[in-house]
Amino acid sequence: MILCRRDPFYIIERYFEPGKEFVYFEDNNLEETIQNILNNYGLYEKVIERAYKRAVNNYTTKKFAENYLMKI
């Protein structure tokens, strides 16, 4: 499960889709967000699965080499 502190730059959104592959939290509600996820874990299983699939399909060392190094 990817939990990301909301910031003004939204850099994580270059790599993952909010609400579908990760969950934002605000400075003052990390504990509340974690508790909500633990209490409703079944609702977040798809978020976890989607994030894992995207990471494996796009952000491994092998994928980096294929996408960037092999083109050099």
Coordinates of N, CA, C and O in Angstrom, one line a residue:
M1 N 0.8 -1.2 0.0 CA 0.0 0.0 0.0 C 0.9 1.2 0.0 O 1.8 1.4 0.8
I2 N 0.7 2.1 -1.0 CA 1.5 3.3 -1.0 C 0.6 4.4 -0.4 O -0.4 4.7 -0.8
L3 N 1.2 5.0 0.7 CA 0.6 6.2 1.3 C 1.6 7.3 1.0 O 2.8 7.2 1.2
C4 N 1.0 8.4 0.5 CA 1.9 9.5 0.1 C 1.3 10.8 0.7 O 0.1 11.1 0.6
R5 N 2.2 11.6 1.3 CA 1.8 12.9 1.9 C 1.5 13.8 0.7 O 2.3 14.0 -0.2
R6 N 0.3 14.4 0.8 CA 0.0 15.4 -0.3 C 0.9 16.6 -0.2 O 1.2 17.1 0.9
D7 N 1.5 16.9 -1.3 CA 2.3 18.1 -1.4 C 2.0 18.9 -2.7 O 1.2 18.4 -3.5
P8 N 2.5 20.1 -2.8 CA 2.1 20.9 -3.9 C 2.7 20.5 -5.3 O 2.3 21.1 -6.3
F9 N 3.5 19.5 -5.3 CA 4.2 19.1 -6.5 C 3.6 18.0 -7.3 O 3.7 17.8 -8.5
Y10 N 2.8 17.1 -6.5 CA 2.1 15.9 -7.1 C 3.1 15.0 -7.9 O 2.7 14.5 -8.9
I11 N 4.3 14.9 -7.5 CA 5.3 14.1 -8.3 C 4.9 12.7 -8.4 O 5.0 12.1 -9.5
I12 N 4.3 12.1 -7.4 CA 3.9 10.7 -7.5 C 2.9 10.4 -8.6 O 2.8 9.3 -9.1
E13 N 2.1 11.5 -8.9 CA 1.1 11.3 -10.0 C 1.7 11.1 -11.4 O 1.0 10.7 -12.3
R14 N 3.0 11.3 -11.5 CA 3.7 11.0 -12.7 C 3.8 9.4 -12.9 O 4.0 8.9 -14.0
Y15 N 3.8 8.7 -11.8 CA 4.0 7.3 -11.8 C 2.8 6.5 -11.4 O 2.7 5.3 -11.8
F16 N 2.0 7.0 -10.5 CA 0.8 6.2 -10.1 C -0.4 7.1 -10.1 O -0.3 8.4 -9.9
E17 N -1.6 6.5 -10.2 CA -2.8 7.3 -10.2 C -3.5 7.3 -8.8 O -3.7 6.3 -8.2
P18 N -3.8 8.6 -8.3 CA -4.3 8.7 -7.0 C -5.7 8.0 -6.9 O -6.5 8.1 -7.8
G19 N -5.9 7.4 -5.7 CA -7.1 6.7 -5.5 C -7.3 5.4 -6.1 O -8.0 4.5 -5.6
K20 N -6.5 5.1 -7.2 CA -6.5 3.8 -7.9 C -5.3 3.0 -7.5 O -5.4 1.8 -7.5
E21 N -4.2 3.7 -7.3 CA -2.9 3.0 -7.1 C -2.2 3.5 -5.8 O -1.2 2.9 -5.4
F22 N -2.6 4.5 -5.2 CA -2.1 5.0 -4.0 C -3.1 5.9 -3.3 O -4.1 6.3 -3.9
V23 N -2.8 6.2 -2.0 CA -3.7 7.0 -1.2 C -2.9 8.2 -0.6 O -1.8 8.0 -0.1
Y24 N -3.4 9.4 -0.8 CA -2.8 10.5 -0.2 C -3.2 10.6 1.3 O -4.3 10.2 1.6
F25 N -2.4 11.3 2.0 CA -2.8 11.7 3.4 C -2.3 13.1 3.6 O -1.4 13.6 2.9
E26 N -3.0 13.8 4.5 CA -2.6 15.2 4.8 C -1.7 15.2 6.0 O -1.6 14.2 6.7
D27 N -1.0 16.3 6.2 CA -0.1 16.4 7.4 C -0.7 16.0 8.7 O -0.1 15.4 9.5
N28 N -2.0 16.3 8.9 CA -2.6 16.1 10.2 C -3.5 14.9 10.3 O -4.1 14.6 11.3
N29 N -3.5 14.0 9.2 CA -4.4 12.8 9.3 C -3.7 11.5 8.9 O -4.4 10.6 8.5
L30 N -2.4 11.4 9.1 CA -1.8 10.1 8.7 C -2.4 9.0 9.6 O -2.8 7.9 9.1
E31 N -2.4 9.2 10.9 CA -3.0 8.1 11.8 C -4.4 7.8 11.4 O -4.7 6.6 11.3
E32 N -5.2 8.7 11.1 CA -6.6 8.5 10.7 C -6.7 7.7 9.4 O -7.5 6.8 9.3
T33 N -5.8 8.1 8.5 CA -5.8 7.4 7.2 C -5.4 6.0 7.3 O -6.0 5.1 6.8
I34 N -4.4 5.7 8.1 CA -3.9 4.3 8.4 C -5.0 3.5 9.0 O -5.3 2.4 8.7
Q35 N -5.7 4.1 10.0 CA -6.7 3.4 10.7 C -7.9 3.1 9.8 O -8.5 2.0 9.9
N36 N -8.2 4.0 8.9 CA -9.3 3.8 8.0 C -9.0 2.6 7.0 O -9.8 1.8 6.7
I37 N -7.7 2.6 6.6 CA -7.3 1.5 5.7 C -7.3 0.2 6.4 O -7.8 -0.8 5.9
L38 N -6.9 0.1 7.6 CA -6.9 -1.1 8.4 C -8.3 -1.6 8.7 O -8.6 -2.8 8.6
N39 N -9.2 -0.6 9.0 CA -10.6 -1.0 9.3 C -11.4 -1.4 8.0 O -12.4 -2.0 8.2
N40 N -10.9 -1.0 6.9 CA -11.6 -1.2 5.6 C -10.7 -1.9 4.6 O -10.7 -1.5 3.4
Y41 N -9.9 -2.8 5.1 CA -8.8 -3.3 4.2 C -9.3 -3.9 2.9 O -8.7 -3.7 1.8
G42 N -10.4 -4.5 2.9 CA -11.0 -5.1 1.7 C -11.2 -4.1 0.6 O -11.1 -4.4 -0.6
L43 N -11.6 -2.8 1.0 CA -11.8 -1.8 0.0 C -10.5 -1.3 -0.6 O -10.5 -0.7 -1.7
Y44 N -9.4 -1.6 0.0 CA -8.1 -1.1 -0.5 C -7.3 -2.2 -1.2 O -6.2 -1.9 -1.8
E45 N -7.8 -3.4 -1.2 CA -7.0 -4.5 -1.8 C -6.7 -4.2 -3.3 O -5.6 -4.5 -3.8
K46 N -7.7 -3.7 -4.0 CA -7.5 -3.4 -5.5 C -6.5 -2.3 -5.7 O -5.7 -2.3 -6.6
V47 N -6.5 -1.3 -4.8 CA -5.4 -0.3 -4.8 C -4.1 -0.9 -4.7 O -3.1 -0.5 -5.5
I48 N -3.9 -1.8 -3.8 CA -2.6 -2.4 -3.6 C -2.2 -3.2 -4.8 O -1.1 -3.2 -5.2
E49 N -3.1 -4.0 -5.3 CA -2.9 -4.8 -6.5 C -2.5 -4.0 -7.7 O -1.5 -4.3 -8.4
R50 N -3.2 -2.9 -7.9 CA -2.9 -2.1 -9.1 C -1.5 -1.4 -9.0 O -0.8 -1.3 -9.9
A51 N -1.2 -1.0 -7.8 CA 0.1 -0.3 -7.6 C 1.2 -1.4 -7.8 O 2.2 -1.1 -8.4
Y52 N 1.0 -2.6 -7.3 CA 2.0 -3.6 -7.4 C 2.2 -3.9 -8.9 O 3.4 -4.0 -9.4
K53 N 1.1 -4.1 -9.6 CA 1.2 -4.4 -11.1 C 1.9 -3.3 -11.9 O 2.8 -3.6 -12.7
R54 N 1.6 -2.1 -11.6 CA 2.2 -1.0 -12.3 C 3.7 -0.9 -11.9 O 4.5 -0.7 -12.8
A55 N 4.1 -1.1 -10.7 CA 5.5 -1.1 -10.3 C 6.3 -2.2 -11.0 O 7.3 -1.9 -11.5
V56 N 5.7 -3.4 -11.0 CA 6.4 -4.5 -11.6 C 6.5 -4.3 -13.1 O 7.5 -4.6 -13.7
N57 N 5.5 -3.8 -13.7 CA 5.5 -3.6 -15.2 C 6.2 -2.4 -15.7 O 6.6 -2.4 -16.9
N58 N 6.5 -1.5 -14.8 CA 7.1 -0.2 -15.3 C 8.4 0.2 -14.5 O 9.2 1.0 -15.1
Y59 N 8.5 -0.1 -13.3 CA 9.6 0.5 -12.5 C 10.6 -0.4 -11.9 O 11.2 -0.1 -10.9
T60 N 10.8 -1.6 -12.5 CA 11.9 -2.5 -12.0 C 13.2 -2.1 -12.7 O 13.2 -1.3 -13.7
T61 N 14.3 -2.6 -12.2 CA 15.6 -2.4 -12.8 C 15.6 -2.9 -14.3 O 16.1 -2.2 -15.2
K62 N 15.0 -4.0 -14.5 CA 14.9 -4.6 -15.8 C 14.2 -3.6 -16.8 O 14.6 -3.4 -17.9
K63 N 13.1 -3.1 -16.3 CA 12.3 -2.2 -17.2 C 13.1 -0.9 -17.4 O 13.0 -0.3 -18.5
F64 N 13.8 -0.4 -16.4 CA 14.6 0.8 -16.6 C 15.6 0.6 -17.7 O 15.8 1.4 -18.6
A65 N 16.3 -0.6 -17.6 CA 17.3 -0.9 -18.6 C 16.7 -1.0 -20.0 O 17.3 -0.5 -21.0
E66 N 15.6 -1.7 -20.1 CA 14.9 -1.8 -21.4 C 14.5 -0.5 -22.0 O 14.6 -0.2 -23.2
N67 N 13.9 0.4 -21.1 CA 13.4 1.6 -21.6 C 14.4 2.7 -21.8 O 14.2 3.6 -22.6
Y68 N 15.5 2.7 -21.1 CA 16.4 3.8 -21.2 C 17.8 3.4 -21.6 O 18.4 4.1 -22.5
L69 N 18.4 2.4 -21.0 CA 19.8 2.0 -21.3 C 19.9 1.4 -22.7 O 21.0 1.5 -23.3
M70 N 19.0 0.6 -23.1 CA 19.1 -0.1 -24.3 C 19.0 0.8 -25.5 O 19.4 0.5 -26.6
K71 N 18.5 2.0 -25.3 CA 18.3 3.0 -26.4 C 19.6 3.8 -26.6 O 19.7 4.6 -27.5
I72 N 20.6 3.7 -25.7 CA 21.8 4.5 -25.8 C 22.7 3.9 -26.8 O 22.9 2.8 -27.0

